[in-house]
Every structure is written in structure tokens, then in C-alpha cells.
GROMACS .gro file of C-alpha atoms in nm:
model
  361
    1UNK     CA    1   1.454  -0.793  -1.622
    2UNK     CA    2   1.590  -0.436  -1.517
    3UNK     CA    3   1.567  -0.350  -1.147
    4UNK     CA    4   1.288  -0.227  -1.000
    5UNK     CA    5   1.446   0.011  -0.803
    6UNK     CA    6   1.293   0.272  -1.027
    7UNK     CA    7   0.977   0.438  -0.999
    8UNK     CA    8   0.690   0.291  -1.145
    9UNK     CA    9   0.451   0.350  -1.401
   10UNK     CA   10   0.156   0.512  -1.121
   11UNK     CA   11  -0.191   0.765  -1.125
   12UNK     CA   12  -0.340   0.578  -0.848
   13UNK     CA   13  -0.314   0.321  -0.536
   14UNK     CA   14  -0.465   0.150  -0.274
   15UNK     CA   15  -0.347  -0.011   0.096
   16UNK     CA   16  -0.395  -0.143   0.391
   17UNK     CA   17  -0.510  -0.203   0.747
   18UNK     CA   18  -0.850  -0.107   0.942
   19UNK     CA   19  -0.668  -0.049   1.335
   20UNK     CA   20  -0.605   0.272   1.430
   21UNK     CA   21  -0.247   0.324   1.577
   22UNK     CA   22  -0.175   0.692   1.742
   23UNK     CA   23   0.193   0.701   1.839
   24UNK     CA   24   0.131   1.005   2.012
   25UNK     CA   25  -0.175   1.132   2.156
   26UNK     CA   26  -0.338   1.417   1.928
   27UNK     CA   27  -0.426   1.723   2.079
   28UNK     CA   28  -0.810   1.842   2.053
   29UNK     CA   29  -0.776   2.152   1.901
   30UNK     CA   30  -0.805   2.193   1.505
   31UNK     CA   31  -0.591   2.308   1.255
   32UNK     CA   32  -0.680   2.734   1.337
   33UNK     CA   33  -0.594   2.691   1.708
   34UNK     CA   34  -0.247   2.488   1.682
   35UNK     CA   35   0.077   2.750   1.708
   36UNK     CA   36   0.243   2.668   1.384
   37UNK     CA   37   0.544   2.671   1.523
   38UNK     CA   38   0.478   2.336   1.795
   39UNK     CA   39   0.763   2.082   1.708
   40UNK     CA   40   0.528   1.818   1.615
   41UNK     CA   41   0.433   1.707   1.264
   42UNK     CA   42   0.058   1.515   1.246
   43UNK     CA   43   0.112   1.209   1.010
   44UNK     CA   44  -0.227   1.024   0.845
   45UNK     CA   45  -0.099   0.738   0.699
   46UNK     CA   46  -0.189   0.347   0.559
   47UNK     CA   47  -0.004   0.078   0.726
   48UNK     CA   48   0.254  -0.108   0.602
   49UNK     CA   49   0.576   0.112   0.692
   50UNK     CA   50   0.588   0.103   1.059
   51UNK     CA   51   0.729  -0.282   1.218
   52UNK     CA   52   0.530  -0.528   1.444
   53UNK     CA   53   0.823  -0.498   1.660
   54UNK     CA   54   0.934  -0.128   1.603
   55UNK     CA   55   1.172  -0.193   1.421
   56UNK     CA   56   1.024  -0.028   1.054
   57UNK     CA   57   1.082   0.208   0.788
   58UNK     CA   58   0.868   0.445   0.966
   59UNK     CA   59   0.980   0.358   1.295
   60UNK     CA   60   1.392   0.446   1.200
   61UNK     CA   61   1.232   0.753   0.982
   62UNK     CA   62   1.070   0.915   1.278
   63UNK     CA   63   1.307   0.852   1.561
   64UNK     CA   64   1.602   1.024   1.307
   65UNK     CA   65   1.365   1.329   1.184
   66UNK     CA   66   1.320   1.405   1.561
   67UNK     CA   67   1.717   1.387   1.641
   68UNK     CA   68   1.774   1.547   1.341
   69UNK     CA   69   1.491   1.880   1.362
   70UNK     CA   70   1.312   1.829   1.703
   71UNK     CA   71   0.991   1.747   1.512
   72UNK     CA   72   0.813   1.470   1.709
   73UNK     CA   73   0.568   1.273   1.495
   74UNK     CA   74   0.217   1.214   1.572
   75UNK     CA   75   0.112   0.938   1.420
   76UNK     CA   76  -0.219   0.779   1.299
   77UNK     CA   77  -0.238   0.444   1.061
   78UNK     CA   78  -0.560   0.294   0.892
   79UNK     CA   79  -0.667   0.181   0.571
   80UNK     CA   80  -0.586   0.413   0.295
   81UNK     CA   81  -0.966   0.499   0.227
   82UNK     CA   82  -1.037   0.525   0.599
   83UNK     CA   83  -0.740   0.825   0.663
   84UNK     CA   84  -0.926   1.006   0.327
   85UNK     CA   85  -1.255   0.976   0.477
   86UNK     CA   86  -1.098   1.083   0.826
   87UNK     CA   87  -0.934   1.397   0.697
   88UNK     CA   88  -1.236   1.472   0.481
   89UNK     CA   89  -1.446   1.472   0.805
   90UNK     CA   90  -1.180   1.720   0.936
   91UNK     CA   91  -1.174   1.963   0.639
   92UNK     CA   92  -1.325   2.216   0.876
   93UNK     CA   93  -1.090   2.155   1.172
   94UNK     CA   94  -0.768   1.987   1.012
   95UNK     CA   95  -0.575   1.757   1.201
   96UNK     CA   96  -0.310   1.609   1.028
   97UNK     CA   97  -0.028   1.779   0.829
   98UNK     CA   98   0.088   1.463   0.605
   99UNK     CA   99  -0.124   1.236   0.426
  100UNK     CA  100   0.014   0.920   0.321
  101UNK     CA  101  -0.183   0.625   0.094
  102UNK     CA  102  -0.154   0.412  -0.193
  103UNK     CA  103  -0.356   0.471  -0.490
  104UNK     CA  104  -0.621   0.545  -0.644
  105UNK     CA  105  -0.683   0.665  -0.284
  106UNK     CA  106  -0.373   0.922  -0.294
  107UNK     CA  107  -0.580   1.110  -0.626
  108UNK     CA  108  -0.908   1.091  -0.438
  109UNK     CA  109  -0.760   1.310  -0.168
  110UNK     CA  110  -0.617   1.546  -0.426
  111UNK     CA  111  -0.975   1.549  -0.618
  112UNK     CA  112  -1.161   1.642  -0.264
  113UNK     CA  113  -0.936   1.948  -0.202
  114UNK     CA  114  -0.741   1.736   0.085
  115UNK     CA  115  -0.389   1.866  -0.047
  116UNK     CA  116  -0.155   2.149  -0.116
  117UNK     CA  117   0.111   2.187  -0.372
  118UNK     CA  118   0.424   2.115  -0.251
  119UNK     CA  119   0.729   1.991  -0.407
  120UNK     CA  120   0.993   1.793  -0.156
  121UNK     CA  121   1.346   1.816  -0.187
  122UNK     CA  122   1.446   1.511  -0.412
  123UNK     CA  123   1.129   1.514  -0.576
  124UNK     CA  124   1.331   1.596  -0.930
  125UNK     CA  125   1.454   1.223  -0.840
  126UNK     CA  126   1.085   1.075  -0.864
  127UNK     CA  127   0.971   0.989  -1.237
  128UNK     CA  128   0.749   1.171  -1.358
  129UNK     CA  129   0.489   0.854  -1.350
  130UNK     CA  130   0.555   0.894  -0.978
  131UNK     CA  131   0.426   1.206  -0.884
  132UNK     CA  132   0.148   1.433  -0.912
  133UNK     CA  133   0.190   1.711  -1.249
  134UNK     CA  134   0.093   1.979  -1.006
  135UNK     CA  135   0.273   1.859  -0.705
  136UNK     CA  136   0.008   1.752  -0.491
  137UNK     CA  137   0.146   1.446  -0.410
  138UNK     CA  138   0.499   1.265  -0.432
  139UNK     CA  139   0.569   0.867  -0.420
  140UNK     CA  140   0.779   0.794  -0.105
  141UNK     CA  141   0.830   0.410  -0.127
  142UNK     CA  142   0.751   0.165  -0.445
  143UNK     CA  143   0.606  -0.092  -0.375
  144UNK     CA  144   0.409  -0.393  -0.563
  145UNK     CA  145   0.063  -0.577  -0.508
  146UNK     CA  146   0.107  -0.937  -0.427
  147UNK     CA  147  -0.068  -1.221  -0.245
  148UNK     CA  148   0.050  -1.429   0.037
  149UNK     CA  149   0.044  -1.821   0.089
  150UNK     CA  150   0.158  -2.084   0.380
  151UNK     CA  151   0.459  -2.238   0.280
  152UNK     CA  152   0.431  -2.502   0.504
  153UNK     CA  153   0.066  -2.626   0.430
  154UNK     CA  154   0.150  -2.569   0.062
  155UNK     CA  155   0.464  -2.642   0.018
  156UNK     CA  156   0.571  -2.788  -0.314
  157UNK     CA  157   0.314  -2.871  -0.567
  158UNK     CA  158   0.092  -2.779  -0.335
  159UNK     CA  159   0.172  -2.433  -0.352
  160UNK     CA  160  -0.075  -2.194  -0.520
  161UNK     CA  161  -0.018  -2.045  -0.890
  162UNK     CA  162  -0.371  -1.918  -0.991
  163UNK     CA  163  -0.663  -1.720  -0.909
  164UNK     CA  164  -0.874  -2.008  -0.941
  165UNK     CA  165  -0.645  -2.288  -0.729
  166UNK     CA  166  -0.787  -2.044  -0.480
  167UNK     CA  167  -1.176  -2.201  -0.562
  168UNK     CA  168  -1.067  -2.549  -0.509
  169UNK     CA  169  -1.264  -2.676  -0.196
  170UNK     CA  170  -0.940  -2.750  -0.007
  171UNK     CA  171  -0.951  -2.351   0.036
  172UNK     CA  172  -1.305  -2.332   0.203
  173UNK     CA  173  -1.296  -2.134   0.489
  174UNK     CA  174  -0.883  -2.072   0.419
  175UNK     CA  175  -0.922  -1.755   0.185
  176UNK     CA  176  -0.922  -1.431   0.308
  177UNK     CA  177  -0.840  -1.043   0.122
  178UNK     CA  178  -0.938  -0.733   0.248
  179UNK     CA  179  -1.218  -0.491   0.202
  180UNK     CA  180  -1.220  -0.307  -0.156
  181UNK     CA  181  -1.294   0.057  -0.114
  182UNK     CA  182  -1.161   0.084   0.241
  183UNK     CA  183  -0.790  -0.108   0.251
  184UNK     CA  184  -0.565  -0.018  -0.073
  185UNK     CA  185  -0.510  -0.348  -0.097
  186UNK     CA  186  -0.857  -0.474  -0.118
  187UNK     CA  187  -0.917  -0.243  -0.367
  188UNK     CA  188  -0.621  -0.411  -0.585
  189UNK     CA  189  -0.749  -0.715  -0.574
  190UNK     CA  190  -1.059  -0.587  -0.809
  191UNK     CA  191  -0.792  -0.405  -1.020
  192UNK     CA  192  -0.603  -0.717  -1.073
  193UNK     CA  193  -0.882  -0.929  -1.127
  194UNK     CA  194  -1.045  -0.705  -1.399
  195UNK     CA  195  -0.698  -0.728  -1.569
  196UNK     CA  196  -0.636  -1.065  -1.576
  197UNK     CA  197  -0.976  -1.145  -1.635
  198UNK     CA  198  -1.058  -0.903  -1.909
  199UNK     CA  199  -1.306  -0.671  -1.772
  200UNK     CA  200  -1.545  -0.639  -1.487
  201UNK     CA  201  -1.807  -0.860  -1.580
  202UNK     CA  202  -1.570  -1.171  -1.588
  203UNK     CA  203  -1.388  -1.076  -1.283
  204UNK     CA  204  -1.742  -1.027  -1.071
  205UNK     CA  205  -1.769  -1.338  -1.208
  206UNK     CA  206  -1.499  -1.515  -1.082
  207UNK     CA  207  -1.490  -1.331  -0.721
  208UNK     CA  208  -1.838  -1.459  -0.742
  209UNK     CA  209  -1.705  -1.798  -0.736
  210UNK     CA  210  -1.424  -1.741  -0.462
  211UNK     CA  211  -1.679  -1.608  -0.178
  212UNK     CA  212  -1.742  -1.992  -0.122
  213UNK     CA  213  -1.406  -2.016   0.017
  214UNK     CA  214  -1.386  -1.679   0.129
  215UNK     CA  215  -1.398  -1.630   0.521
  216UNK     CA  216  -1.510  -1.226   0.457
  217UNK     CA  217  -1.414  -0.854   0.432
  218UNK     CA  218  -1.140  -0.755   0.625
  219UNK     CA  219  -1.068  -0.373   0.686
  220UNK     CA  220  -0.716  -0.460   0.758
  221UNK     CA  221  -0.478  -0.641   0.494
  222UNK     CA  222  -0.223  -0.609   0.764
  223UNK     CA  223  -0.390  -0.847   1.071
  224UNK     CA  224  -0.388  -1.122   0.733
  225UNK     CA  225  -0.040  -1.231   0.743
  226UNK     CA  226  -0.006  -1.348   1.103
  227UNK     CA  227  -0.318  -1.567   1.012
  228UNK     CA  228  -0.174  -1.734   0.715
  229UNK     CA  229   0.158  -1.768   0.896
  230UNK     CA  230  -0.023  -1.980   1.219
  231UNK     CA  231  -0.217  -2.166   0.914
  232UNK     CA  232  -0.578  -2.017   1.003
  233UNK     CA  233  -0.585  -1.882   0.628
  234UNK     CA  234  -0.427  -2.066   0.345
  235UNK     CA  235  -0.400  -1.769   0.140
  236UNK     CA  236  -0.493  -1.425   0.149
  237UNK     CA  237  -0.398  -1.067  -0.026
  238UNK     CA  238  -0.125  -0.817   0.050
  239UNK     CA  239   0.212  -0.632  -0.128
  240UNK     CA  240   0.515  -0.707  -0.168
  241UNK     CA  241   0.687  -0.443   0.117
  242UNK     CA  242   0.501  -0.499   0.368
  243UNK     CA  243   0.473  -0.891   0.352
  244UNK     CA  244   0.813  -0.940   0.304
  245UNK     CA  245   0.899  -0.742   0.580
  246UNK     CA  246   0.649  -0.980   0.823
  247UNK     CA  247   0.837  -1.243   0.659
  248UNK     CA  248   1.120  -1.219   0.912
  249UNK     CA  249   0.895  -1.276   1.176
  250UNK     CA  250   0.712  -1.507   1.018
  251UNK     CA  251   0.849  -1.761   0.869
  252UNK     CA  252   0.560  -1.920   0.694
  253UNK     CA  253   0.452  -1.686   0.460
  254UNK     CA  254   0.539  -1.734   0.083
  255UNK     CA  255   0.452  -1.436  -0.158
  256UNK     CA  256   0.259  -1.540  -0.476
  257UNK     CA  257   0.115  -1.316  -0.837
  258UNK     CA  258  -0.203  -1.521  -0.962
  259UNK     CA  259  -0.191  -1.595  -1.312
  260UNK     CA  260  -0.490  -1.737  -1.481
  261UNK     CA  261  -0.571  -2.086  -1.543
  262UNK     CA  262  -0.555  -2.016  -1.921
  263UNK     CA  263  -0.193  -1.796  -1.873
  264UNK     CA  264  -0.055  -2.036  -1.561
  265UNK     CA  265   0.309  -1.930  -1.645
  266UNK     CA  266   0.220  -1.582  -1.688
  267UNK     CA  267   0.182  -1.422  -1.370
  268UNK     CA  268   0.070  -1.040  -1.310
  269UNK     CA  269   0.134  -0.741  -1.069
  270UNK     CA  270   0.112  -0.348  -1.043
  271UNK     CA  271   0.279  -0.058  -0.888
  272UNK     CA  272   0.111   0.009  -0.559
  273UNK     CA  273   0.303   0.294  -0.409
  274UNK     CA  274   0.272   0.486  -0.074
  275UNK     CA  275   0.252   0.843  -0.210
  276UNK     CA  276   0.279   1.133   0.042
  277UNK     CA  277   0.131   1.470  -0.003
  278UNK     CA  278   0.098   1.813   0.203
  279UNK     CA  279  -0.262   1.839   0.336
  280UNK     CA  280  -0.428   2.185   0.270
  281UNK     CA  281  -0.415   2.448   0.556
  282UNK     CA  282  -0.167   2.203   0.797
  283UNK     CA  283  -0.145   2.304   1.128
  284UNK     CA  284   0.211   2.248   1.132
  285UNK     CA  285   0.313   2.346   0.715
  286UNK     CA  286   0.648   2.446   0.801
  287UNK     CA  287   0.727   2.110   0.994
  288UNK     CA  288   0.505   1.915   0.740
  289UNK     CA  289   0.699   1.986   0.448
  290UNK     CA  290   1.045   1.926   0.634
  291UNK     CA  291   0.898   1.589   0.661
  292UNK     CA  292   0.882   1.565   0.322
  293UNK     CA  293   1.168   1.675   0.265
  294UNK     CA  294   1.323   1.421   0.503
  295UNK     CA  295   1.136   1.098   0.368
  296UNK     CA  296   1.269   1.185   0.028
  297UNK     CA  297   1.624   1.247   0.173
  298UNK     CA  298   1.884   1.013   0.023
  299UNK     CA  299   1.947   0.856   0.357
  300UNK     CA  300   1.573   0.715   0.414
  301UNK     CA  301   1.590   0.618   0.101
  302UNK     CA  302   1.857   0.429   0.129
  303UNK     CA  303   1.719   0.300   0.448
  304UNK     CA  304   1.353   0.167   0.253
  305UNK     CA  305   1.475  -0.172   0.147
  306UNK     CA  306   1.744  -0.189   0.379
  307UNK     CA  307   1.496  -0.172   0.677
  308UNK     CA  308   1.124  -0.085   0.502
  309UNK     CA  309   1.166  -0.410   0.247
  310UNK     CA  310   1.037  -0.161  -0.026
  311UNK     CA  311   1.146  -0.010  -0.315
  312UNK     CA  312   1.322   0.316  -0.313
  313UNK     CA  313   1.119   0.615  -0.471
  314UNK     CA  314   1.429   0.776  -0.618
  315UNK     CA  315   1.558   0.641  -0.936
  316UNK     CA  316   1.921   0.797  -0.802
  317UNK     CA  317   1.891   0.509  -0.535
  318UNK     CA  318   2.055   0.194  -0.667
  319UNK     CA  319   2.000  -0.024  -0.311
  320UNK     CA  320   2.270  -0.320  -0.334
  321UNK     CA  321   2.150  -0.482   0.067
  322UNK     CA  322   2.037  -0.784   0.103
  323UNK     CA  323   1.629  -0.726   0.108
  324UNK     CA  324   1.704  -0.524  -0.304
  325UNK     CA  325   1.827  -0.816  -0.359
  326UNK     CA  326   1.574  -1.054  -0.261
  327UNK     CA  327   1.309  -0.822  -0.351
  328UNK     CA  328   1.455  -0.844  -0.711
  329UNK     CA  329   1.407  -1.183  -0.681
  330UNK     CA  330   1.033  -1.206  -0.555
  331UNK     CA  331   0.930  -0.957  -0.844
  332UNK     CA  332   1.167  -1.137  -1.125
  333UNK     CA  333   0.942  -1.259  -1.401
  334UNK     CA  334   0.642  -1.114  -1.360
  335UNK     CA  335   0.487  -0.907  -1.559
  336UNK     CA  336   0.403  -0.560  -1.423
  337UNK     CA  337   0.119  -0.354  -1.566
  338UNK     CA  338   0.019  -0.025  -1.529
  339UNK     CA  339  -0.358   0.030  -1.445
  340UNK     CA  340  -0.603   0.313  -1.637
  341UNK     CA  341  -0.585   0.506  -1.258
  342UNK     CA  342  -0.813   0.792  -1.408
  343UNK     CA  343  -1.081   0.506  -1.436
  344UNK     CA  344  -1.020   0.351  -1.141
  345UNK     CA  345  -1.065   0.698  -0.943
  346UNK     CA  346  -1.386   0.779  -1.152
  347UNK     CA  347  -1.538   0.492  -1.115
  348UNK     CA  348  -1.418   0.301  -0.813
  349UNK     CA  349  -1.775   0.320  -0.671
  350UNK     CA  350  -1.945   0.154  -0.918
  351UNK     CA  351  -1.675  -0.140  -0.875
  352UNK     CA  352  -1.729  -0.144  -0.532
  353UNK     CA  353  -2.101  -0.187  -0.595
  354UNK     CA  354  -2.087  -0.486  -0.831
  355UNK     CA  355  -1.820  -0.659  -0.585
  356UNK     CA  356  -2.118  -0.595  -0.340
  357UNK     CA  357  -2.386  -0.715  -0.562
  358UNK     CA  358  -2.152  -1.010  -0.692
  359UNK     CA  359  -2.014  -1.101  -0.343
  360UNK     CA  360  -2.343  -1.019  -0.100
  361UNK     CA  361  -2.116  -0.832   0.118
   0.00000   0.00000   0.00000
């Protein structure tokens, strides 16, 4: 199988986490008021890229851009639909000069007038699947939906291979995947599930079936993997980055595709990118696309699965560390798809609603 080092088929995404994080304090005034020449940069993002510990992608990224241009970085993190909704409720007093999600999120934003056209330095790098036609938006770290599992409850045989091992009643009360329509994550699980199940009807179906075992919606795919790692949850949802980065610090989580009970040795996964776009009239424009610029520089990239555990955007990155290597691994034999994101972004609603109506959530 070729390394996935290269950017993936994408047109939409999804991620992550409910808690707000603000690394910096924002100030109160909106976008008109702010001098456009303050040396901070306001960054919206979905979780995943900064460490438990300080010690992520993010958390190397910003300390070097400020070094490097002065540029300190505000920060806010929540789920990928929660910073659209956010910076939609700010359209008349903008806040933050980056916006960062996963799909189909990252095309929402660009569809509600959220971004500006801006093409970083390095973006030539990006294939073309990667990035927005227009330049509204650029992939900044590839990345791949997975699930996580307890190796040391299941280890062995034990260990989970299917969606519906997941319904067995030695799961009840053990299964746990964020909210679809608020985390990007949550929202993969439908888009995986209709895919591997053939349509909506037969994936309701089945999801139907799991809420036995399910605990509930959670708004954060993120505060998941310490649970399955102390044993609370058996199994839950998440991507491949950001769970193999927890990984280090916890050593009980074991990163799983479901296949289907009828395809067992045929398991599944998508591109689920964090894609990073200008947002329109940015306080800070000039420092927002030097961001850009920066995340895209060959140095972070370098840096993503070095110290992100991610997938370099650039197809002019060939990472040779460690983590590419056992990345490689992880994603080795399994079949990666590429979803119809113009459907999922029309109609992501209406999916919500029958998980809903399916689910009683």
C-alpha cells in the first residue's frame, strides 16, 4: 500500500471535542475596533492538535510562529460544528482570524460566507483533492477516522473487529462516540456507517441497535480516550492523529476500523482532515495569513507526525520518524474511501434528524 503521506481524496470533514480552551484571553472588542496591526493572531479551531501535556503539534507551532514573527496566538478549541456556529454568531463583530475544522464542517463555513480567499505559501504542495478550487480553505494536517478500544480488557480474541461486536451485551454501558452534527467525529461515525452499511436506512438501523450499549452523546470525542484507557468505556470513536498521539500517555488504547459482520476482513476508513481557512473581514488579516503561511511551512510540516502524530498535508513531505512509521502501520490494509462531501454538506441535517429519530437522542 503506498504511503499515506499524501493528501487525501477530501470535500468535507468533521472533528472533535465540546470544552472550550482559550490560551489567551480574547479581548471584547470585535473585528472593526481591533488595530490590525496588534501582534496577535485569533485561532478558532477543533481539537485534536494541541497535547494533554503541552507538548502538541499546535503547542510547538505556536510557541515557534511567536519567536519567529512576534504573533502571539489566541486560541479557542471546540467541536468543529460548535467554532462554525460560534463564528457565525460573530459575523457582525468577528473575532477570530483562522478557522480550523474537519469536514464537511470546513465547506459549511465556506457556504455561510465565514471565509476569504486566500492561498498560503505551500499551498501548490496540497493536492488538489485537498483544498478548496477557490482558495477558501487549505488542508493543514491529514488525518484518518478511526475508533478506539482497551487493549487490556480486550486483548486478544477479545479485541473488537466489527460494528456489530460493538452490540454484543458485554458492551452495555461500555460504548460511547460523540455527538453527530456538533464533534467532526461524531458526524463520521454516520458517514461510515452509511458506507459500510449501504445507505441510511440500514445504518439508522443498525445505530438503532447500538444505543442499547451506548452510554450517550458526547460533544467531545476528545474527553473519550482517557475513559477507554481507565476501562470506563470499552470502545468508543475518534481518528487516527489525535488517538495515537494520547496513546503515549495512555497506554491502553488500541485503534480499530469496523468492518462488517458480512466483510470481517475488510475493514474501512476516510480522510478526515483539519483544513484551515482565512475568515472574512479578520481583525488581524495580515497576521492571519502569515499563520497560514507558517502551518504550511516545510518545517511544521515536518514537525506533524514527528510531534502532531498526523499526516503531513504536503505531498513534498516524505516524514521517515518514528510516529510515519507507525502511522503507516495503523492505516496498512484498510481500505480508504472517499465520501460524496457535496451530499454530506447538503444534507447533513436530515442525517442528523434520522440519527435523532433512530437513536431518541
Amino acid at each position: 500500500m503506498p504511503r499515506l503521506t499524501r493528501a487525501p481524496h477530501l470535500r468535507t470533514v468533521a472533528a472533535v471535542t465540546g470544552s472550550l480552551v482559550l490560551a489567551a484571553s480574547l479581548t471584547a472588542c470585535g473585528g472593526s475596533s481591533a488595530a490590525s496591526d496588534d501582534k496577535v493572531v485569533t485561532v478558532y479551531s477543533a481539537d485534536g492538535l494541541k497535547g494533554e501535556n503541552g507538548d502538541g503539534w499546535y503547542d510547538r507551532v505556536f510557541k515557534d510562529f511567536e519567536n519567529e514573527t512576534g504573533i502571539k496566538v489566541n486560541y479557542v478549541e471546540g467541536g468543529s460544528g460548535e467554532m462554525v456556529q460560534r463564528a457565525v454568531r460573530e459575523k457582525s463583530n468577528t473575532q477570530a482570524d483562522v478557522l480550523v475544522t474537519l469536514p464537511p464542517f470546513i465547506q459549511q463555513a465556506d457556504e455561510r460566507g465565514l471565509l476569504q480567499s486566500y492561498e498560503p505559501k505551500g499551498s501548490e504542495q496540497v493536492d488538489g483533492a485537498g483544498k478548496d478550487a477557490d482558495g477558501k480553505w487549505t488542508s493543514v494536517v491529514n488525518n484518518y477516522f478511526g475508533f478506539i478500544y482497551n487493549k487490556k480488557e480486550l486483548g486478544g480474541d477479545k479485541a473488537p473487529r466489527t460494528w456489530e461486536d460493538l452490540t454484543d451485551s458485554s458492551y452495555k454501558n461500555k460504548v460511547q462516540y460523540s455527538t453527530p452534527g456538533v464533534a467532526g467525529d461524531g458526524t463520521a461515525v454516520l458517514i461510515k456507517a452509511m458506507h459500510d452499511f449501504g445507505g441510511r436506512e440500514p445504518a439508522m438501523e443498525y445505530l438503532k441497535k447500538l444505543q442499547r450499549n451506548n452510554v450517550g452523546p458526547s460533544a467531545s470525542t476528545g474527553k473519550l480516550a482517557p475513559k477507554v484507557d481507565k476501562g470506563e468505556l470499552l470502545a468508543a470513536n475518534g481518528d487516527v492523529q489525535m488517538n495515537y498521539a494520547q496513546s503515549k500517555d495512555m497506554p491502553n488504547l488500541g485503534i480499530w476500523f469496523p468492518a462488517t459482520a458480512k466483510s470481517p476482513d475488510k475493514p474501512t476508513t476516510f480522510a478526515l482532515p483539519y483544513a484551515a481557512g482565512l475568515v472574512t473581514k479578520a481583525p488581524h488579516s495580515a497576521n492571519a495569513k502569515k499563520f497560514l503561511d507558517f502551518l504550511l511551512g516545510r518545517e511544521a510540516q515536518r514537525q506533524v507526525s514527528e510531534i502532531g502524530g498526523g499526516f503531513p498535508a504536503r505531498k513534498d513531505i516524505k516524514a521517515t520518524d518514528a510516529n510515519a512509521i507507525a502511522l503507516d502501520k495503523i492505516i496498512d490494509g484498510v481500505e480508504v474511501f472517499e465520501p460524496d462531501w457535496a451530499d454530506v454538506s447538503e444534507n447533513l441535517r436530515s442525517y442528523v434528524e434520522d440519527w435523532k429519530s433512530a437513536t431518541g437522542s
